[in-house]
Coordinates of C-alpha atoms in Angstrom, one line a residue:
Chain Y
X1 CA -38.0 137.6 26.8
X2 CA -34.3 136.9 26.9
X3 CA -35.0 133.3 27.8
X4 CA -36.6 132.7 24.3
X5 CA -33.5 133.3 22.2
X6 CA -33.8 131.8 18.8
X7 CA -30.0 131.1 18.1
X8 CA -30.8 127.6 16.9
X9 CA -33.2 128.9 14.3
X10 CA -30.8 131.4 12.7
X11 CA -29.2 129.0 10.2
X12 CA -32.6 127.8 9.1
X13 CA -33.9 131.3 8.7
X14 CA -30.8 132.3 6.7
X15 CA -31.3 129.4 4.4
X16 CA -35.0 130.2 4.1
X17 CA -36.1 126.9 5.5
X18 CA -38.5 128.2 8.2
X19 CA -42.3 128.0 7.5
X20 CA -44.4 131.1 7.4
X21 CA -45.6 131.2 11.1
X22 CA -42.1 130.4 12.4
X23 CA -40.6 133.0 10.1
X24 CA -43.0 135.7 11.4
X25 CA -42.3 134.7 15.0
X26 CA -38.5 134.7 14.4
X27 CA -38.6 138.2 12.7
X28 CA -40.7 139.5 15.5
X29 CA -38.2 138.3 18.1
X30 CA -35.2 139.5 16.2
X31 CA -36.6 143.1 16.2
X32 CA -36.9 143.0 19.9
X33 CA -33.8 141.1 21.0
X34 CA -30.4 142.8 20.4
X35 CA -28.5 139.6 21.3
X36 CA -30.2 137.6 18.7
X37 CA -29.9 140.3 16.1
X38 CA -26.2 140.5 16.7
X39 CA -25.9 136.7 16.5
X40 CA -27.8 136.7 13.2
X41 CA -25.6 139.4 11.8
X42 CA -22.4 137.4 12.6
X43 CA -23.7 134.3 11.2
X44 CA -24.8 136.1 8.0
X45 CA -21.3 137.4 7.6
X46 CA -19.9 133.9 8.1
X47 CA -22.3 132.5 5.5
X48 CA -21.3 135.2 3.0
X49 CA -17.6 134.5 3.6
X50 CA -18.1 130.8 2.8
X51 CA -19.8 131.7 -0.4
X52 CA -17.0 134.1 -1.4
X53 CA -14.0 131.8 -0.5
X54 CA -14.8 128.8 -2.9
X55 CA -11.9 129.4 -5.3
X56 CA -12.2 128.6 -9.0
X57 CA -9.0 128.4 -11.0
X58 CA -8.9 131.2 -13.4
X59 CA -7.9 130.8 -17.0
X60 CA -4.8 132.8 -16.2
X61 CA -3.7 130.2 -13.6
X62 CA -4.2 127.5 -16.2
X63 CA -2.1 129.3 -18.8
X64 CA 0.6 129.9 -16.2
X65 CA 0.7 126.2 -15.4
X66 CA 0.9 125.2 -19.0
X67 CA 3.8 127.5 -19.6
X68 CA 5.6 126.2 -16.5
X69 CA 5.2 122.7 -17.8
X70 CA 6.6 123.7 -21.1
X71 CA 9.5 125.3 -19.3
X72 CA 10.2 122.1 -17.4
X73 CA 9.9 120.0 -20.5
X74 CA 12.5 122.1 -22.3
X75 CA 14.8 121.8 -19.3
X76 CA 14.5 118.0 -19.4
X77 CA 15.4 118.0 -23.1
X78 CA 18.5 119.9 -22.3
X79 CA 19.7 117.3 -19.9
X80 CA 19.4 114.6 -22.5
X81 CA 21.4 116.7 -24.9
X82 CA 24.1 117.2 -22.4
X83 CA 24.5 113.5 -21.8
X84 CA 24.6 113.0 -25.6
X85 CA 27.5 115.4 -25.7
X86 CA 29.4 113.5 -23.0
X87 CA 29.1 110.2 -24.9
X88 CA 31.1 111.8 -27.7
X89 CA 34.0 111.8 -25.3
X90 CA 34.9 108.2 -26.1
X91 CA 38.1 107.8 -24.1
X92 CA 36.3 108.6 -20.9
X93 CA 33.5 106.2 -21.6
X94 CA 35.9 103.5 -22.8
X95 CA 37.7 103.7 -19.5
X96 CA 34.4 103.4 -17.7
X97 CA 33.5 100.4 -19.7
X98 CA 36.9 98.9 -19.1
X99 CA 36.5 99.5 -15.4
X100 CA 33.1 97.9 -15.3
X101 CA 34.4 94.9 -17.3
X102 CA 37.3 94.6 -15.0
X103 CA 35.0 94.7 -12.0
X104 CA 32.8 92.0 -13.6
X105 CA 35.8 89.8 -14.3
X106 CA 37.2 90.3 -10.9
X107 CA 33.9 89.4 -9.3
X108 CA 33.6 86.4 -11.5
X109 CA 37.1 85.3 -10.7
X110 CA 36.5 85.7 -7.0
X111 CA 33.3 83.7 -7.3
X112 CA 34.9 80.9 -9.2
X113 CA 37.9 80.8 -6.8
X114 CA 35.6 80.3 -3.9
X115 CA 33.6 77.8 -5.9
X116 CA 36.8 75.9 -6.7
X117 CA 38.0 75.9 -3.1
X118 CA 34.6 74.5 -2.1
X119 CA 34.7 71.9 -4.9
X120 CA 38.2 70.7 -4.0
X121 CA 37.1 70.5 -0.4
X122 CA 34.2 68.4 -1.5
X123 CA 36.5 66.2 -3.6
X124 CA 38.8 65.7 -0.7
X125 CA 35.9 64.7 1.5
X126 CA 34.6 62.3 -1.2
X127 CA 38.0 60.7 -1.5
X128 CA 38.1 60.3 2.2
X129 CA 34.7 58.7 2.0
X130 CA 35.6 56.3 -0.8
X131 CA 38.7 55.3 1.1
X132 CA 36.6 54.5 4.1
X133 CA 34.2 52.5 1.9
X134 CA 37.1 50.6 0.2
X135 CA 38.6 49.8 3.6
X136 CA 35.2 48.5 4.9
X137 CA 34.8 46.5 1.7
X138 CA 38.3 45.1 2.0
X139 CA 37.9 44.1 5.6
X140 CA 34.5 42.5 5.1
X141 CA 35.7 40.6 2.0
X142 CA 38.6 39.2 4.0
X143 CA 36.1 37.6 6.4
X144 CA 34.2 35.9 3.6
X145 CA 33.5 32.2 3.6
X146 CA 35.0 31.8 0.1
X147 CA 38.8 31.7 -0.2
X148 CA 38.6 33.4 -3.6
X149 CA 36.7 36.3 -2.0
X150 CA 39.2 36.6 0.8
X151 CA 42.0 36.7 -1.8
X152 CA 40.0 39.4 -3.6
X153 CA 39.8 41.3 -0.3
X154 CA 43.6 41.0 0.2
X155 CA 44.2 42.2 -3.3
X156 CA 42.3 45.4 -2.5
X157 CA 45.5 46.5 -0.9
X158 CA 46.6 47.8 -4.3
X159 CA 43.9 50.5 -3.9
X160 CA 45.7 52.1 -1.0
X161 CA 48.9 54.0 -1.3
X162 CA 49.4 54.3 2.4
X163 CA 47.2 51.7 4.2
X164 CA 46.5 52.5 7.8
X165 CA 47.4 50.2 10.7
X166 CA 43.9 48.5 10.8
X167 CA 44.4 47.2 7.2
X168 CA 48.0 46.0 7.9
X169 CA 46.8 44.3 11.0
X170 CA 43.9 42.6 9.1
X171 CA 46.4 41.4 6.4
X172 CA 48.8 40.1 9.1
X173 CA 45.8 38.2 10.6
X174 CA 45.2 36.6 7.2
X175 CA 48.9 35.6 7.0
X176 CA 48.9 34.1 10.5
X177 CA 45.5 32.5 10.9
X178 CA 43.8 31.9 7.5
X179 CA 43.1 28.2 7.0
X180 CA 43.6 28.4 3.2
X181 CA 47.2 28.3 2.0
X182 CA 46.5 30.4 -1.1
X183 CA 45.0 33.2 1.1
X184 CA 48.0 33.1 3.4
X185 CA 50.3 33.3 0.4
X186 CA 48.4 36.2 -1.1
X187 CA 48.4 38.0 2.3
X188 CA 52.2 37.5 2.5
X189 CA 52.7 39.0 -1.0
X190 CA 50.5 42.0 -0.1
X191 CA 52.5 42.6 3.1
X192 CA 55.9 42.2 1.5
X193 CA 55.4 45.7 -0.1
X194 CA 55.3 47.2 3.4
X195 CA 58.1 45.3 5.0
X196 CA 59.5 48.4 6.6
X197 CA 56.5 48.5 9.0
X198 CA 57.2 47.1 12.4
X199 CA 53.8 45.3 12.5
X200 CA 54.7 43.5 9.2
X201 CA 58.2 42.5 10.4
X202 CA 56.7 41.0 13.6
X203 CA 53.9 39.3 11.6
X204 CA 56.6 37.7 9.3
X205 CA 58.6 36.4 12.2
X206 CA 55.6 35.0 14.0
X207 CA 54.4 33.4 10.7
X208 CA 57.7 31.8 10.1
X209 CA 57.4 30.1 13.5
X210 CA 54.1 28.5 12.7
X211 CA 53.7 28.3 8.9
X212 CA 53.6 24.7 7.5
X213 CA 53.4 25.5 3.7
X214 CA 57.0 25.4 2.4
X215 CA 56.2 27.9 -0.4
X216 CA 55.2 30.5 2.1
X217 CA 58.1 29.6 4.4
X218 CA 60.7 30.2 1.7
X219 CA 59.0 33.4 0.6
X220 CA 59.0 34.8 4.2
X221 CA 62.6 33.7 4.7
X222 CA 63.6 35.6 1.5
X223 CA 61.7 38.7 2.5
X224 CA 63.2 38.8 6.0
X225 CA 66.7 38.3 4.7
X226 CA 66.2 41.1 2.2
X227 CA 65.4 43.6 5.0
X228 CA 68.2 42.1 7.1
X229 CA 65.9 41.3 10.0
X230 CA 68.2 39.9 12.8
X231 CA 65.2 38.6 14.8
X232 CA 64.5 36.2 12.0
X233 CA 67.5 34.0 12.9
X234 CA 65.8 32.4 15.8
X235 CA 62.7 30.9 14.0
X236 CA 65.0 29.9 11.1
X237 CA 67.2 27.9 13.4
X238 CA 64.1 26.2 14.8
X239 CA 63.0 25.3 11.3
X240 CA 66.4 23.7 10.7
X241 CA 65.9 21.5 13.7
X242 CA 62.5 20.4 12.8
X243 CA 62.2 17.0 11.1
X244 CA 59.3 17.8 8.8
X245 CA 60.9 20.9 7.3
X246 CA 61.5 20.3 3.6
X247 CA 65.1 19.8 2.5
X248 CA 65.1 22.7 0.1
X249 CA 63.9 25.0 3.0
X250 CA 66.8 23.8 5.1
X251 CA 69.3 24.4 2.3
X252 CA 67.9 27.9 1.8
X253 CA 68.2 28.7 5.6
X254 CA 71.7 27.4 5.7
X255 CA 72.6 29.6 2.8
X256 CA 71.1 32.8 4.1
X257 CA 71.6 32.4 7.9
X258 CA 75.2 33.7 7.9
X259 CA 74.2 36.9 6.3
X260 CA 71.8 38.0 9.1
X261 CA 73.6 36.7 12.1
Chain R
X1 CA 3.4 -15.9 -13.9
X2 CA 6.5 -17.5 -12.3
X3 CA 8.6 -15.6 -14.8
X4 CA 7.0 -12.3 -13.7
X5 CA 7.6 -13.0 -10.0
X6 CA 11.2 -13.8 -10.8
X7 CA 11.7 -10.5 -12.7
X8 CA 10.1 -8.7 -9.8
X9 CA 12.4 -10.4 -7.3
X10 CA 15.4 -9.6 -9.4
X11 CA 14.4 -5.9 -9.6
X12 CA 13.8 -5.8 -5.9
X13 CA 17.2 -7.3 -5.1
X14 CA 18.8 -4.9 -7.5
X15 CA 17.3 -1.9 -5.7
X16 CA 18.5 -3.2 -2.3
X17 CA 22.0 -3.9 -3.7
X18 CA 22.1 -0.3 -5.1
X19 CA 20.9 1.1 -1.9
X20 CA 23.7 -0.5 -0.1
X21 CA 26.4 1.1 -2.2
X22 CA 25.0 4.6 -2.6
X23 CA 24.3 7.4 -0.2
X24 CA 22.3 10.5 -1.0
X25 CA 21.5 13.6 0.9
X26 CA 19.5 16.6 -0.2
X27 CA 21.4 19.9 -0.6
X28 CA 18.6 22.3 0.3
X29 CA 20.0 25.3 2.0
X30 CA 23.6 24.2 1.5
X31 CA 26.1 26.7 0.0
X32 CA 29.3 24.8 0.4
X33 CA 30.2 21.1 0.4
X34 CA 33.5 20.4 2.0
X35 CA 35.1 17.0 1.3
X36 CA 37.9 15.7 3.4
X37 CA 39.7 12.5 2.3
X38 CA 43.0 10.7 2.8
X39 CA 42.5 8.7 -0.4
X40 CA 41.6 9.4 -4.0
X41 CA 38.5 11.4 -4.5
X42 CA 36.6 12.0 -7.7
X43 CA 33.9 14.7 -7.8
X44 CA 31.6 14.7 -10.8
X45 CA 28.3 16.5 -11.7
X46 CA 24.8 15.1 -11.9
X47 CA 21.5 16.9 -12.4
X48 CA 19.8 16.2 -9.0
X49 CA 20.1 18.8 -6.2
X50 CA 21.6 16.2 -3.8
X51 CA 24.8 14.7 -2.7
X52 CA 25.5 11.2 -4.0
X53 CA 28.3 9.1 -2.8
X54 CA 29.2 6.0 -4.8
X55 CA 31.8 3.9 -3.2
X56 CA 31.9 1.3 -5.9
X57 CA 30.7 -2.3 -6.0
X58 CA 33.9 -3.7 -4.4
X59 CA 33.2 -2.2 -1.0
X60 CA 33.1 -4.9 1.6
X61 CA 33.1 -4.5 5.3
X62 CA 35.2 -7.2 7.0
X63 CA 33.2 -10.1 8.5
X64 CA 34.5 -9.3 11.9
X65 CA 33.1 -5.7 11.6
X66 CA 29.5 -7.0 11.4
X67 CA 27.2 -4.9 13.6
X68 CA 30.1 -2.4 14.2
X69 CA 30.5 1.2 12.9
X70 CA 33.5 2.5 11.1
X71 CA 35.1 5.3 13.2
X72 CA 37.6 7.8 11.9
X73 CA 39.1 11.2 12.4
X74 CA 36.0 13.0 11.0
X75 CA 33.5 11.1 13.2
X76 CA 31.6 7.9 12.8
X77 CA 30.1 6.4 9.6
X78 CA 26.6 7.6 9.4
X79 CA 26.1 6.8 5.7
X80 CA 26.9 3.1 5.5
X81 CA 29.4 3.8 2.7
X82 CA 32.3 4.7 4.8
X83 CA 31.6 8.4 5.1
X84 CA 30.6 10.8 7.8
X85 CA 28.3 13.5 6.6
X86 CA 27.6 16.4 8.9
X87 CA 25.8 19.7 8.3
X88 CA 27.2 22.8 9.9
X89 CA 25.1 25.8 9.1
X90 CA 25.0 26.2 5.4
X91 CA 28.0 23.9 4.9
X92 CA 27.9 20.2 4.4
X93 CA 31.0 18.5 5.7
X94 CA 31.8 15.1 4.1
X95 CA 34.6 13.0 5.6
X96 CA 35.9 9.9 3.9
X97 CA 36.7 7.7 6.8
X98 CA 38.4 4.9 5.0
X99 CA 42.1 5.0 4.3
X100 CA 42.4 2.6 1.4
X101 CA 39.5 3.1 -1.0
X102 CA 38.7 5.9 -3.3
X103 CA 35.2 7.2 -3.9
X104 CA 33.1 9.0 -6.4
X105 CA 31.0 11.9 -5.3
X106 CA 28.3 13.4 -7.4
X107 CA 27.0 17.0 -6.9
X108 CA 25.0 19.5 -9.0
X109 CA 27.3 21.5 -11.4
X110 CA 26.7 24.9 -9.7
X111 CA 27.7 23.7 -6.2
X112 CA 30.5 25.4 -4.4
X113 CA 33.0 22.7 -3.3
X114 CA 36.0 22.6 -1.2
X115 CA 38.0 19.3 -1.4
X116 CA 41.0 18.5 0.8
X117 CA 43.3 15.6 0.5
X118 CA 45.3 15.1 3.7
X119 CA 47.5 12.2 2.7
X120 CA 48.2 10.5 -0.7
X121 CA 44.8 11.0 -2.3
X122 CA 44.6 12.5 -5.7
X123 CA 41.8 15.0 -6.2
X124 CA 39.9 15.0 -9.5
X125 CA 37.0 17.5 -10.1
X126 CA 35.2 17.7 -13.4
X127 CA 32.6 20.0 -14.9
X128 CA 31.7 22.4 -12.1
X129 CA 30.6 26.0 -12.7
X130 CA 30.6 27.0 -9.0
X131 CA 33.5 28.0 -6.9
X132 CA 36.2 25.4 -6.3
X133 CA 38.7 25.1 -3.5
X134 CA 41.2 22.2 -3.7
X135 CA 44.0 21.5 -1.3
X136 CA 46.3 18.5 -1.7
X137 CA 48.2 18.8 1.6
X138 CA 50.8 16.1 1.1
X139 CA 51.5 13.9 -1.8
X140 CA 48.2 14.0 -3.8
X141 CA 47.8 15.7 -7.1
X142 CA 45.0 18.0 -8.2
X143 CA 43.2 17.7 -11.5
X144 CA 40.4 20.1 -12.3
X145 CA 38.8 19.5 -15.7
X146 CA 36.3 21.8 -17.5
X147 CA 35.8 24.2 -14.6
X148 CA 34.9 27.9 -14.7
X149 CA 36.2 29.3 -11.5
X150 CA 36.7 31.0 -9.2
X151 CA 39.4 28.4 -8.3
X152 CA 41.7 28.3 -5.4
X153 CA 44.0 25.3 -5.5
X154 CA 47.2 24.4 -3.7
X155 CA 49.3 21.3 -3.8
X156 CA 52.5 20.4 -2.0
X157 CA 54.2 17.5 -3.8
X158 CA 51.7 16.6 -6.5
X159 CA 51.0 18.2 -9.8
X160 CA 48.3 20.8 -10.2
X161 CA 46.5 20.6 -13.5
X162 CA 43.6 22.9 -14.4
X163 CA 41.6 23.0 -17.7
X164 CA 39.3 26.0 -17.8
X165 CA 36.1 26.4 -19.7
X166 CA 34.9 30.0 -20.0
X167 CA 36.5 31.8 -17.0
X168 CA 34.2 33.5 -14.5
X169 CA 35.4 37.1 -14.0
X170 CA 33.9 37.8 -10.6
X171 CA 36.7 36.9 -8.3
X172 CA 40.4 35.9 -8.4
X173 CA 41.9 32.5 -9.3
X174 CA 44.8 31.3 -7.3
X175 CA 46.9 28.2 -8.2
X176 CA 49.9 27.3 -6.2
X177 CA 52.2 24.3 -5.9
X178 CA 55.4 23.9 -3.9
X179 CA 57.1 20.9 -5.5
X180 CA 54.7 19.9 -8.3
X181 CA 54.2 21.3 -11.7
X182 CA 51.5 23.8 -12.3
X183 CA 49.8 23.1 -15.7
X184 CA 46.9 25.4 -16.7
X185 CA 44.9 25.6 -19.9
X186 CA 42.8 28.6 -20.7
X187 CA 40.6 29.4 -23.7
X188 CA 42.8 31.7 -25.9
X189 CA 40.3 34.6 -25.7
X190 CA 40.2 34.7 -21.9
X191 CA 40.5 38.3 -20.6
X192 CA 42.7 38.2 -17.5
X193 CA 45.5 39.8 -15.5
X194 CA 48.2 37.1 -15.1
X195 CA 50.7 37.0 -12.3
X196 CA 53.1 34.1 -12.8
X197 CA 55.9 33.4 -10.5
X198 CA 58.4 30.6 -9.9
X199 CA 61.4 30.3 -7.6
X200 CA 63.3 27.4 -9.0
X201 CA 61.2 26.3 -11.9
X202 CA 60.7 27.6 -15.4
X203 CA 57.6 29.1 -17.1
X204 CA 56.4 27.8 -20.4
X205 CA 53.6 29.3 -22.3
X206 CA 52.1 30.0 -25.8
X207 CA 50.3 33.2 -24.5
X208 CA 52.0 36.4 -25.4
X209 CA 53.6 37.3 -22.1
X210 CA 56.9 38.8 -21.1
X211 CA 58.9 38.8 -18.0
X212 CA 58.5 42.1 -16.1
X213 CA 61.8 43.7 -15.3
X214 CA 60.9 47.3 -14.9
X215 CA 63.7 49.5 -13.4
X216 CA 65.9 46.5 -13.3
X217 CA 64.3 45.6 -9.9
X218 CA 65.0 42.0 -8.9
X219 CA 61.9 40.4 -7.5
X220 CA 61.9 38.9 -4.0
X221 CA 60.4 35.7 -5.3
X222 CA 62.6 34.9 -8.2
X223 CA 61.0 35.2 -11.6
X224 CA 57.8 37.2 -11.7
X225 CA 55.7 37.8 -14.7
X226 CA 52.8 40.3 -14.5
X227 CA 50.9 40.8 -17.7
X228 CA 47.4 41.1 -19.0
X229 CA 45.9 39.1 -21.9
X230 CA 43.0 40.0 -24.1
X231 CA 42.6 43.5 -22.6
X232 CA 42.9 42.4 -19.0
X233 CA 40.3 40.9 -16.6
X234 CA 40.1 38.7 -13.6
X235 CA 43.3 38.2 -11.7
X236 CA 44.8 34.7 -12.2
X237 CA 47.7 34.1 -9.9
X238 CA 50.0 31.1 -10.5
X239 CA 53.0 30.2 -8.4
X240 CA 55.3 27.2 -8.4
X241 CA 58.2 27.2 -6.0
X242 CA 60.2 24.3 -7.2
X243 CA 58.2 22.9 -10.1
X244 CA 57.8 24.1 -13.7
X245 CA 54.8 26.1 -14.9
X246 CA 52.9 25.5 -18.1
X247 CA 50.3 27.9 -19.3
X248 CA 48.5 26.7 -22.5
X249 CA 46.0 28.1 -25.0
X250 CA 43.0 25.8 -25.3

């Protein structure tokens, strides 16, 4: 009989879900089988426990919660009042405001300082770039087919406070090799402002040896005499010997030659 | 009917005669016309976009030269009017091969021209609005009438005379003479930066300019005047080494 335990039917029996014949068979078995009876008793206890343990909040609990909430609310209110009291201490808060303003200003100053440094860097870079552009424009103008444009290129020298070697060399080439007298003269005038440069001195001496235009000859002679350039004596003597040198150039050379030899 | 034939013949002869004295060449694609001459050269404007050389009715090749070509420094006569005309890229090079006859050359007013006189020839250019370069290398004078610039002109012994119309502001004007006078007329309202300098000559002008003697510095090149008129503008540089300088209001 033990083999026919009815454990699986216990929950259905307890819930009253078994039909009549099954119920009779079940009760009959329970009476005879101690195991099943015991099992049913335990399960019944468990079921009862479930039913008892579902808690429902009592009205007392609710009242307790309400009062706790009230308590908390009044505590909060007190904090607000305390801070209100502190604000009446105006020196302290003024100091705080001052400190925060100071902090703000300092931060602003720092920011603007960095900004400024960046801007001045940018300006320096821009200036460098415009100088480069000017130099390129100047050098390309000096190669133009039109003499007037080449003169314009030479005049660009006024834009540079300290022209670099490339510009000086380009001007020297104009003085030495340009086919147009006006361009050579303008190049000479531009270079005369930088007569302390060794490149310029050498260009003047070379130009004096080959220049045909008397106006440029006399200008170069005067510039070289003014900087007391000893090396100028040789090309001047050669000009004196030349037949086609203009008389006023010869007179000029005779007048200045003693001062540099 | 006979009369009509006669007129036709006369017209035909006229055309042939004209064709003998004139030379024309189209200026398509030409930026600069360079003229090189030992004798007097007059450059005037006309409305066609071509080069026209008029060597005058008195041109006569010697009988002995029949069937021969005139040869000179600039090449051989390929125009039948005593000129050699050669195109080099965008430049038309015009050589006057004769040494004793002047010529008139006609070009459109906007043409850029460079005229060089290598001996005694006087250069006369009138009415051009393009760029002008004039170089009288020895004894010739330069006379530029009613031009706008930019002008680059240089003379050795001859006078340099320039009368400007409205001055183009785009690029500098440079007028130098070694032994001749520099005589320039500008419209009185021309905006410009003037740089006038002479070594042994004097400067005369009715513009309001003053000699620049800042810091008591003595200029390397004698008397220098740097000044701006009418608020400043294009740079006009004038220099005479031994001649006088005249700057006039027009």
